[in-house]
Short mmCIF file of C-alpha atoms in Angstrom, two decimals:
data_model
loop_
_atom_site.label_atom_id
_atom_site.label_comp_id
_atom_site.label_asym_id
_atom_site.label_seq_id
_atom_site.Cartn_x
_atom_site.Cartn_y
_atom_site.Cartn_z
CA MET A 1 195.39 -54.24 -153.69
CA ARG A 2 191.88 -54.95 -155.29
CA PRO A 3 190.18 -57.81 -154.04
CA THR A 4 189.90 -60.73 -156.66
CA LYS A 5 188.27 -63.96 -156.32
CA TYR A 6 191.54 -65.68 -155.14
CA SER A 7 192.29 -62.84 -152.41
CA PRO A 8 190.43 -60.62 -149.99
CA PRO A 9 191.46 -56.85 -150.30
CA LEU A 10 195.06 -56.83 -149.04
CA PRO A 11 197.56 -53.75 -149.08
CA ARG A 12 200.00 -53.78 -151.69
CA MET A 13 203.57 -55.10 -150.52
CA LYS A 14 206.75 -54.75 -152.49
CA PRO A 15 208.23 -57.24 -152.65
CA GLN A 16 205.22 -59.32 -152.03
CA PRO A 17 205.56 -62.05 -149.39
CA GLN A 18 206.11 -65.58 -150.76
CA ASN A 19 203.32 -67.04 -148.40
CA ILE A 20 200.73 -64.46 -150.03
CA GLY A 21 201.58 -65.17 -153.60
CA ALA A 22 201.31 -68.92 -152.72
CA MET A 23 198.10 -68.64 -151.13
CA PHE A 24 196.72 -67.13 -154.31
CA ALA A 25 198.16 -69.86 -156.48
CA HIS A 26 196.72 -72.36 -154.04
CA ARG A 27 193.34 -70.70 -154.21
CA GLN A 28 193.40 -70.75 -158.29
CA ARG A 29 194.32 -74.20 -158.21
CA LYS A 30 191.50 -75.21 -155.83
CA ARG A 31 189.12 -73.30 -157.65
CA GLU A 32 189.96 -74.94 -160.77
CA GLN A 33 189.86 -78.45 -159.08
CA ARG A 34 186.29 -77.59 -157.73
CA ILE A 35 184.99 -76.71 -161.25
CA LEU A 36 186.51 -80.03 -162.50
CA ARG A 37 184.84 -81.84 -159.75
CA ILE A 38 181.40 -80.31 -160.41
CA ARG A 39 181.72 -81.02 -164.19
CA GLU A 40 182.49 -84.74 -163.41
CA THR A 41 179.77 -85.00 -160.82
CA LEU A 42 177.17 -83.56 -163.00
CA GLU A 43 178.62 -85.97 -165.86
CA LEU A 44 178.34 -89.23 -163.20
CA ARG A 45 174.71 -88.28 -162.47
CA ASP A 46 173.63 -87.96 -166.24
CA GLU A 47 175.42 -91.34 -166.99
CA ILE A 48 173.41 -92.84 -164.11
CA ALA A 49 170.32 -91.44 -165.27
CA HIS A 50 171.18 -92.71 -168.95
CA GLU A 51 171.84 -96.17 -167.33
CA VAL A 52 168.63 -96.32 -165.69
CA ARG A 53 166.84 -95.39 -168.97
CA LEU A 54 168.62 -98.19 -170.65
CA TRP A 55 167.89 -100.72 -168.22
CA ARG A 56 163.93 -99.56 -168.35
CA SER A 57 163.84 -99.46 -172.18
CA LEU A 58 165.61 -103.08 -172.23
CA GLY A 59 162.75 -104.47 -169.84
CA LEU A 60 165.68 -105.58 -167.51
CA GLU A 61 163.78 -104.22 -164.47
CA ASP A 62 163.01 -106.52 -161.64
CA GLU A 63 161.84 -106.13 -158.19
CA TRP A 64 165.06 -104.51 -157.22
CA SER A 65 165.34 -101.90 -160.02
CA ALA A 66 161.78 -101.35 -160.71
CA GLY A 67 161.06 -97.66 -161.06
CA LEU A 68 158.98 -96.62 -158.06
CA GLU A 69 157.20 -93.21 -158.11
CA GLY A 70 158.59 -90.11 -156.24
CA GLU A 71 161.37 -90.18 -153.66
CA ASP A 72 161.42 -94.08 -153.47
CA ARG A 73 162.72 -94.37 -157.25
CA ARG A 74 165.51 -96.70 -157.38
CA ASP A 75 167.48 -94.07 -158.98
CA ALA A 76 166.88 -91.49 -156.48
CA GLY A 77 169.55 -92.96 -154.20
CA TRP A 78 172.33 -91.79 -156.64
CA SER A 79 171.26 -88.67 -157.46
CA THR A 80 170.78 -87.17 -154.05
CA PRO A 81 174.35 -87.34 -152.60
CA LEU A 82 175.64 -86.35 -156.09
CA ILE A 83 173.48 -83.19 -155.91
CA ALA A 84 174.55 -82.49 -152.53
CA GLN A 85 178.30 -82.52 -153.42
CA VAL A 86 177.40 -80.39 -156.40
CA LYS A 87 175.67 -77.68 -154.17
CA SER A 88 178.78 -77.95 -151.48
CA LEU A 89 181.10 -77.19 -154.26
CA GLU A 90 179.03 -74.22 -155.68
CA GLY A 91 178.86 -72.91 -152.09
CA MET A 92 182.53 -72.54 -152.03
CA LEU A 93 182.67 -71.00 -155.61
CA TYR A 94 180.06 -68.49 -154.23
CA ALA A 95 182.69 -67.67 -151.37
CA ASP A 96 185.02 -66.69 -154.06
CA VAL A 97 182.45 -64.23 -155.48
CA GLU A 98 181.81 -62.83 -152.10
CA ARG A 99 185.90 -62.23 -151.55
CA ALA A 100 186.12 -60.52 -154.63
CA HIS A 101 183.35 -57.97 -153.62
CA ALA A 102 185.00 -57.31 -150.08
CA VAL A 103 186.19 -53.95 -149.15
CA PHE A 104 189.04 -52.88 -147.15
CA SER A 105 188.00 -52.48 -143.45
CA PRO A 106 188.69 -48.95 -141.88
CA GLU A 107 191.47 -50.58 -139.64
CA VAL A 108 193.23 -51.92 -142.48
CA MET A 109 192.96 -48.43 -144.39
CA GLU A 110 194.41 -46.64 -141.29
CA ARG A 111 197.52 -49.12 -141.06
CA VAL A 112 198.21 -48.79 -144.63
CA LYS A 113 198.09 -45.02 -144.57
CA GLY A 114 200.33 -45.06 -141.60
CA ALA A 115 202.94 -47.60 -143.23
CA ARG A 116 202.82 -45.11 -146.22
CA ARG A 117 203.43 -42.01 -143.97
CA ARG A 118 206.27 -43.96 -142.40
CA ARG A 119 207.90 -45.04 -145.64
CA GLU A 120 207.89 -41.65 -146.75
CA VAL A 121 209.45 -40.29 -143.56
CA TRP A 122 212.05 -42.81 -143.91
CA ARG A 123 212.86 -41.90 -147.57
CA LEU A 124 213.11 -38.35 -146.58
CA ASN A 125 215.22 -38.72 -143.53
CA LYS A 126 217.33 -41.22 -145.75
CA ALA A 127 218.07 -38.25 -148.31
CA ARG A 128 218.38 -35.89 -145.22
CA LYS A 129 221.15 -38.03 -143.57
CA ALA A 130 222.84 -38.16 -146.99
CA ARG A 131 222.87 -34.42 -147.11
CA GLY A 132 224.34 -34.58 -143.60
CA GLU A 133 221.02 -33.00 -141.99
CA GLU A 134 219.09 -33.99 -138.80
CA PRO A 135 216.23 -36.50 -139.32
CA VAL A 136 212.71 -35.03 -138.82
CA PHE A 137 210.17 -37.13 -136.95
CA PRO A 138 206.50 -35.94 -137.70
CA GLU A 139 203.99 -36.32 -134.89
CA ARG A 140 201.77 -39.32 -134.83
CA SER A 141 197.98 -39.65 -135.02
CA LYS A 142 196.00 -40.42 -131.92
CA ASP A 143 195.11 -43.92 -133.07
CA GLU A 144 198.88 -44.67 -134.05
CA GLU A 145 199.95 -43.42 -130.42
CA THR A 146 197.23 -45.81 -128.75
CA LEU A 147 198.08 -48.64 -130.81
CA ARG A 148 201.91 -48.22 -129.95
CA ALA A 149 200.90 -47.87 -126.36
CA VAL A 150 198.86 -51.23 -126.42
CA LYS A 151 201.73 -53.04 -128.25
CA ARG A 152 204.27 -51.67 -125.79
CA ALA A 153 202.14 -52.80 -122.87
CA GLN A 154 201.78 -56.18 -124.47
CA ARG A 155 205.56 -56.61 -125.14
CA GLU A 156 206.11 -55.66 -121.37
CA GLU A 157 203.71 -58.23 -120.09
CA ARG A 158 205.33 -60.78 -122.33
CA LEU A 159 208.68 -60.05 -120.94
CA ALA A 160 207.28 -59.95 -117.54
CA GLU A 161 206.02 -63.51 -118.07
CA HIS A 162 209.44 -64.74 -119.54
CA LYS A 163 211.27 -63.33 -116.43
CA GLY A 164 208.77 -65.03 -114.20
CA GLN A 165 209.28 -68.41 -115.50
#
């Protein structure tokens, strides 16, 4: 399955597990919410700047709202956290873009190819069994044998721990 902004590259599974589909839907909702929050935050920043300009144009500035220069401006206290929030949200959107440009790792590719081979063997053996023939089991690759040995050792270790308790 090709990567999208909602998912990293994943092998296509039929039927697709519900939790994978739910993950995509959740990421899509969150992305839409982030975009809305960015718009709202930028609108709020613009409204605050407009209000400060209005106060200044009406001559309502006093010692507390006077427009100081540079970083000490009275309205600068509002814009800094709003801009920080927008940058944080944009960072999350950039993560979506990076996710969309991700590629399959070699390990995942090997697992997918192995799963496809096993599926084809299963289908062929099912047809052979229906015809009354003996099933055929092709040899596994070195990587598949190594992986099976590691999993077997882990399973035996868990069983030994369970019996020891």
